[in-house]
Coordinates of C-alpha atoms and ligand atoms in Angstrom, one line a residue:
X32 CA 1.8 -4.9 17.5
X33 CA 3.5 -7.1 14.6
X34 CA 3.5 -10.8 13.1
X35 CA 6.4 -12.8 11.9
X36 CA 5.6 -14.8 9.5
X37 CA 7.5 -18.2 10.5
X38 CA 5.8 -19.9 8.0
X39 CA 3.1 -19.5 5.4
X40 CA 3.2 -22.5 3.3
X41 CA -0.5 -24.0 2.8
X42 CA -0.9 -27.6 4.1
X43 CA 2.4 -28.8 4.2
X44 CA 6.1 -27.4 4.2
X45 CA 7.2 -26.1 1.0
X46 CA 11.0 -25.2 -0.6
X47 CA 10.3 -21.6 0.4
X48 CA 8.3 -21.2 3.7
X49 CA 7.4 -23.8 6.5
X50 CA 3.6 -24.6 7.1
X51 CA 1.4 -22.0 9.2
X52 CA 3.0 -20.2 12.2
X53 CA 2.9 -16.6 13.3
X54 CA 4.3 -14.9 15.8
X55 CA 2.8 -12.1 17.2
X56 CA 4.2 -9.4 19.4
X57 CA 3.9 -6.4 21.0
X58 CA 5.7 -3.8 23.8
X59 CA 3.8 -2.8 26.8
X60 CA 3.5 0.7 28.6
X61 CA 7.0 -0.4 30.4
X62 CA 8.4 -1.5 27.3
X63 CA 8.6 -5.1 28.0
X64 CA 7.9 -7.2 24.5
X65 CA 4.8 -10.0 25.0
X66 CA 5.1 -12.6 22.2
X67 CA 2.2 -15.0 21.9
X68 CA 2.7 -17.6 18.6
X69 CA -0.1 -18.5 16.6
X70 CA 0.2 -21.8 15.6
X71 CA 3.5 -24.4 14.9
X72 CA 2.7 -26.5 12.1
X73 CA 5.1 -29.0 10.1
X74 CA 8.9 -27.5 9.7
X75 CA 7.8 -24.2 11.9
X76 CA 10.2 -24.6 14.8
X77 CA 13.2 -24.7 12.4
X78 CA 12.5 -21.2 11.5
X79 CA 10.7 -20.0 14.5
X80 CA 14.5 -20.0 16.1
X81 CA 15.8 -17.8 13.5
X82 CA 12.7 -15.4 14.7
X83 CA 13.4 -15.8 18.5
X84 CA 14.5 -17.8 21.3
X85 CA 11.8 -19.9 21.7
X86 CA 12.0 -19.7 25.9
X87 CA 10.5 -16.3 25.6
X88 CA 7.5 -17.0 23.8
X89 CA 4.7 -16.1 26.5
X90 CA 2.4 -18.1 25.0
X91 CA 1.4 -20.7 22.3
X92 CA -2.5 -20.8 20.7
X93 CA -3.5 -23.2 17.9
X94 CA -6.1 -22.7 15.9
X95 CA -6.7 -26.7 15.1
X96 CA -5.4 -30.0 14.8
X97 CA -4.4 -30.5 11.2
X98 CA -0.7 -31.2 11.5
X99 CA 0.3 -27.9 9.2
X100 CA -1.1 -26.2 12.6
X101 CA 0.1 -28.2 15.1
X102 CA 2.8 -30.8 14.1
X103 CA 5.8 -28.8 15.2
X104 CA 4.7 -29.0 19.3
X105 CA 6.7 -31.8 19.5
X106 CA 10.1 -30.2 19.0
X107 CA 8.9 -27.2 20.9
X108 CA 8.1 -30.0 23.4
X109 CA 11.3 -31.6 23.5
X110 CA 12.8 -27.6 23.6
X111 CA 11.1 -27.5 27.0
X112 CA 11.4 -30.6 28.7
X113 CA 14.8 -31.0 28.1
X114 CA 16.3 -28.0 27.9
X115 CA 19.7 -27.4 29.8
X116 CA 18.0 -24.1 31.6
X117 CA 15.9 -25.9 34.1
X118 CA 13.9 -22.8 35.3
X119 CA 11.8 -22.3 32.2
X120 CA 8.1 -21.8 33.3
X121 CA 5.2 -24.1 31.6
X122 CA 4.0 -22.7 28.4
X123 CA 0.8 -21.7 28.4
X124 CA -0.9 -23.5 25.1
X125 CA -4.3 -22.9 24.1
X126 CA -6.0 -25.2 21.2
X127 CA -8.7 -27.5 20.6
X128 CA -9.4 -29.6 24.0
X129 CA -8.4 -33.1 22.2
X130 CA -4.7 -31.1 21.7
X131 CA -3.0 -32.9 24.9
X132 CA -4.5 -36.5 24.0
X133 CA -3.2 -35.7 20.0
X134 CA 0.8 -34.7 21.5
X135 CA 0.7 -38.1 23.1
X136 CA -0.6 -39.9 20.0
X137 CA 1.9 -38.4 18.3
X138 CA 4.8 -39.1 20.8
X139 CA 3.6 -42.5 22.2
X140 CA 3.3 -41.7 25.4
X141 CA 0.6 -42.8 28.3
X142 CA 0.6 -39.5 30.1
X143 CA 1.5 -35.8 29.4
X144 CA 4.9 -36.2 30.9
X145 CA 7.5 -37.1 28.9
X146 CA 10.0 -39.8 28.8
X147 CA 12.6 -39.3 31.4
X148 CA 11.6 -35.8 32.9
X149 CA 8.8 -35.0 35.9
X150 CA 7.5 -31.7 34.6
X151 CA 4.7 -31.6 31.7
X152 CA 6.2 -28.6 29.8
X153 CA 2.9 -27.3 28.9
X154 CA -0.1 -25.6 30.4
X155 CA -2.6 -27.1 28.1
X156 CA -6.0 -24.2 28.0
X157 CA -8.6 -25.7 26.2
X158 CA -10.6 -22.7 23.5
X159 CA -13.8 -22.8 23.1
X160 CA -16.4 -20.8 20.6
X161 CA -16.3 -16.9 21.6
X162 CA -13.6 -17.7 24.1
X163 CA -11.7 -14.3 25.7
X164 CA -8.0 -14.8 26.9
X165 CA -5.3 -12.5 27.4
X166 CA -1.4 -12.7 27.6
X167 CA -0.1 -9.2 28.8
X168 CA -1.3 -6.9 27.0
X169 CA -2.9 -8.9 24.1
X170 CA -6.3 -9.6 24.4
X171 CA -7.7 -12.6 22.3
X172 CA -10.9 -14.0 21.5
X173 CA -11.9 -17.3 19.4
X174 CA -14.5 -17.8 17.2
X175 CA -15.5 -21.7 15.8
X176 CA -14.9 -21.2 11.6
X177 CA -16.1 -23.3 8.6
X178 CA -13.2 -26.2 8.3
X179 CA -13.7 -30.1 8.6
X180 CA -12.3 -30.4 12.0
X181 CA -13.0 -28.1 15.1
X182 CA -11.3 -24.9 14.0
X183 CA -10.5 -21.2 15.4
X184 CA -10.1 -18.1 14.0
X185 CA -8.1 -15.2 16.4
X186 CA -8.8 -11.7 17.1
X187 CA -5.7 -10.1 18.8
X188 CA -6.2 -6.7 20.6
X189 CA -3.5 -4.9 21.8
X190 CA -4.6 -1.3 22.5
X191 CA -6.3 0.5 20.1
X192 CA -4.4 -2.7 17.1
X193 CA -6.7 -5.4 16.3
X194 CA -5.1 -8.1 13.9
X195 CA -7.4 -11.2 12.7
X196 CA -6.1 -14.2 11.7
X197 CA -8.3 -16.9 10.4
X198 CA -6.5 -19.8 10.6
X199 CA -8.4 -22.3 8.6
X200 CA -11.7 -21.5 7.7
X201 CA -14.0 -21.3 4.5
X202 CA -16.3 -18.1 4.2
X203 CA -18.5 -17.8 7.2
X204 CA -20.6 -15.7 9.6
X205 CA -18.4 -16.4 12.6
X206 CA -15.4 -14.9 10.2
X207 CA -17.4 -12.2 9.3
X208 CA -18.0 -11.0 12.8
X209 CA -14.2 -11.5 13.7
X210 CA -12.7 -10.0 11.6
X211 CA -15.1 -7.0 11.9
X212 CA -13.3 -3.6 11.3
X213 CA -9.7 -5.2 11.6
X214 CA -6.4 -2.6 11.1
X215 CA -5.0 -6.7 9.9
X216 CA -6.9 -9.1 8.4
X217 CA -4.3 -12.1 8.0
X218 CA -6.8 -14.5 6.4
X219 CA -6.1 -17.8 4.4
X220 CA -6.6 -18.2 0.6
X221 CA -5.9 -21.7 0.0
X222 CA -8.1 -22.8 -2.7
X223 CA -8.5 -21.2 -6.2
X224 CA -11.6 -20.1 -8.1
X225 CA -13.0 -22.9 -10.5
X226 CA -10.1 -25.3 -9.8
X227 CA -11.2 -25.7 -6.1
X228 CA -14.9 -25.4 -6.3
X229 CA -15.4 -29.5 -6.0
X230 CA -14.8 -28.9 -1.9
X231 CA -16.7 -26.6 0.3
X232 CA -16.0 -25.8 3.6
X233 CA -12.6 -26.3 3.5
X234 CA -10.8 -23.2 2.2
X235 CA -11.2 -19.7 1.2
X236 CA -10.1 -18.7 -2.4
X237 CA -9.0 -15.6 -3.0
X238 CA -12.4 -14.3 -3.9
X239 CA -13.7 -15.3 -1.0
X240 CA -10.9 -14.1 1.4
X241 CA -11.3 -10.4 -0.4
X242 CA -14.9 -10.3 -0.3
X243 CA -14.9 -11.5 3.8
X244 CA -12.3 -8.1 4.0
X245 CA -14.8 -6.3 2.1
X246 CA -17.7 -7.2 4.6
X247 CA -16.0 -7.1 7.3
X248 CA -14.6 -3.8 6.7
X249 CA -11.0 -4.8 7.3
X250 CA -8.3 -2.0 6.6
X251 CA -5.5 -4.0 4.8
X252 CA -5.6 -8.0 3.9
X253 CA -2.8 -10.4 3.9
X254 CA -3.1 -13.5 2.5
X255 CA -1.7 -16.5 3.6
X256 CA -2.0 -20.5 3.5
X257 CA -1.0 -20.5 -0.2
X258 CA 0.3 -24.2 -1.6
X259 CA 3.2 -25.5 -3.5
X260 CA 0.6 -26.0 -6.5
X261 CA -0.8 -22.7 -6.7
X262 CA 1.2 -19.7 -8.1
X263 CA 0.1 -16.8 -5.5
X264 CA -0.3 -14.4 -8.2
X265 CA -3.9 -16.1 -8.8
X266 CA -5.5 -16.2 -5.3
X267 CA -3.7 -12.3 -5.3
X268 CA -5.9 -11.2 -8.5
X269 CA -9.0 -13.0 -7.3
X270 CA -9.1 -11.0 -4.2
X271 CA -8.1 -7.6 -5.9
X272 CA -10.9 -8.3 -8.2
X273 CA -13.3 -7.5 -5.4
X274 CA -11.4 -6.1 -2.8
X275 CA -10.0 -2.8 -3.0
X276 CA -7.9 -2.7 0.1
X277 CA -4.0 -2.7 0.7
X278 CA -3.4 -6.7 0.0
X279 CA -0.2 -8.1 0.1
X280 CA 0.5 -12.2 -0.4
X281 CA 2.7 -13.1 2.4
X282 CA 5.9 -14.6 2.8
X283 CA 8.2 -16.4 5.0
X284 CA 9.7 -13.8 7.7
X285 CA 7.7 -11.2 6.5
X286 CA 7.0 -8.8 9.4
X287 CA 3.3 -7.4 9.4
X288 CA 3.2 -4.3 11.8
X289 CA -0.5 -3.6 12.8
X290 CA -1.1 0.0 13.2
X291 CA -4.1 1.7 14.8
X292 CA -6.8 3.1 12.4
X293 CA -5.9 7.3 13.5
X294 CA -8.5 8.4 15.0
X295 CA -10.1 12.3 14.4
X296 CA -9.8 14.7 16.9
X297 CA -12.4 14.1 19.0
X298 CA -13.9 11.1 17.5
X299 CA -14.6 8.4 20.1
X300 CA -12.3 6.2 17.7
X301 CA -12.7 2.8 15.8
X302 CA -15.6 0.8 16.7
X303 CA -17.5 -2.4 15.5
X304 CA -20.8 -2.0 13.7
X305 CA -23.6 -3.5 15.0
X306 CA -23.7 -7.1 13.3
X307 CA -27.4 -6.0 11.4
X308 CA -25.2 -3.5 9.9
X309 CA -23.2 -5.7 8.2
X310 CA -24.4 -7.9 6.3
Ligands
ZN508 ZN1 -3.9 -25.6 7.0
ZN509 ZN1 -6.7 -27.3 8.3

């Protein structure tokens, strides 16, 4: 399994990166690729075409409906709808249940069909806390995290891979126990130490993010979600200062392969501590 990184930029679009979007895939037993992507936020689908046609994308998931999360639906919309291949299936798109009524906010529309077309080009699947869904071979649960608005954090299983990615979430149980044991932890760091400290339950700072690897027993960190303001050398330290993990600050079409923790000879392989264990 591997993530593109389509864009990393924390909040909004920056000069270097796009907002949050990931893509995600992976090759089944018959070699057939599965790619789920992880979000679309503002100036994603610009890059996410340099990445891959975006009519093979199996599935879309959003993690919440802040528009550095989300925005970029509505060119993935028009991509659909209008598209001069007329066979393209609906996309499966998995987010908070007010995402269809937020798409036709944003496009000023009545219904879920748009303008001049029959066909609503998504299949919208509403997640819920502790939620299990699978696309192929990936197998996905949501957890509810620590953000102002209703927010999701991913754990992706494909075989013996698990990647975590937190989308937006301050430090929290429910990120704990996601990210349990992780081969990826791709977790946010938005916020500094000190600077930051006026809002709670908002952001992770690099601190935080490293310590949540740290509990959660994670075996290499990437952090993302980083703003324009904030050089990424500071969340970076924070989180080396109490994380001694592989950690890498991410960057636009970085590719983050997952690999398997390997296993002993006999050992029954990777498993997740009980939740007393942790904390
Ligand atoms: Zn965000
Ligand atoms: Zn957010």
């Amino acid at each position: 399994m591997r993530a593109h990184v389509i864009g990393c930029n924390g909040s909004f679009a920056g000069t270097e990166s796009a907002a949050s979007s990931y893509l995600v895939e992976h090759e089944d037993a018959d070699g057939r690729t599965w790619r789920v992507l992880f979000d679309l936020g503002s100036g994603a689908f610009g890059p996410l075409q340099r990445a891959v046609d975006p009519a093979l994308l199996d599935a879309v998931v959003i993690s919440h409906l802040h528009p550095d999360h989300y925005l970029d639906l509505t060119g993935l919309e028009v991509f659909l709808a209008y598209n001069e291949r007329q066979d393209l299936p609906q996309m499966p798109l998995w987010g908070p249940a007010a995402l269809p009524a937020r798409i036709r906010a944003v496009m000023d529309r009545a219904d879920d069909v748009p303008d001049g077309v029959t066909e609503v080009p998504f299949d919208y699947r509403p997640v819920t806390d502790r939620a299990t869904f699978s696309v192929g071979p990936l197998q996905i649960e949501a957890r509810l995290v620590v953000h102002p608005v209703e927010s999701y954090g991913f754990r992706i299983t494909a075989g013996d891979e698990v990647l975590v990615y937190s989308g937006d979430s301050d430090e929290c149980e429910a990120l704990d126990e996601l990210a349990t044991g992780a081969d990826l932890f791709l977790v946010e760091a938005g916020y500094i130490e000190e600077r930051d400290d006026r809002f709670t339950g908002v952001h992770l700072t690099g601190r935080r993010a490293g310590e949540t690897a740290v509990r959660a027993g994670v075996r290499r960190v990437a952090l993302t979600h980083i703003p324009c303001w904030t050089d990424p050398a500071i969340p970076e330290g924070e989180a080396r200062a109490v994380c001694d993990l592989p950690l890498q600050v991410v960057r636009a079409f970085d590719v983050l392969e997952v690999r398997p923790r390997v296993s002993p000879v006999g050992s029954a392989g990777p498993v997740r501590a009980p939740l007393a264990a942790r904390r």
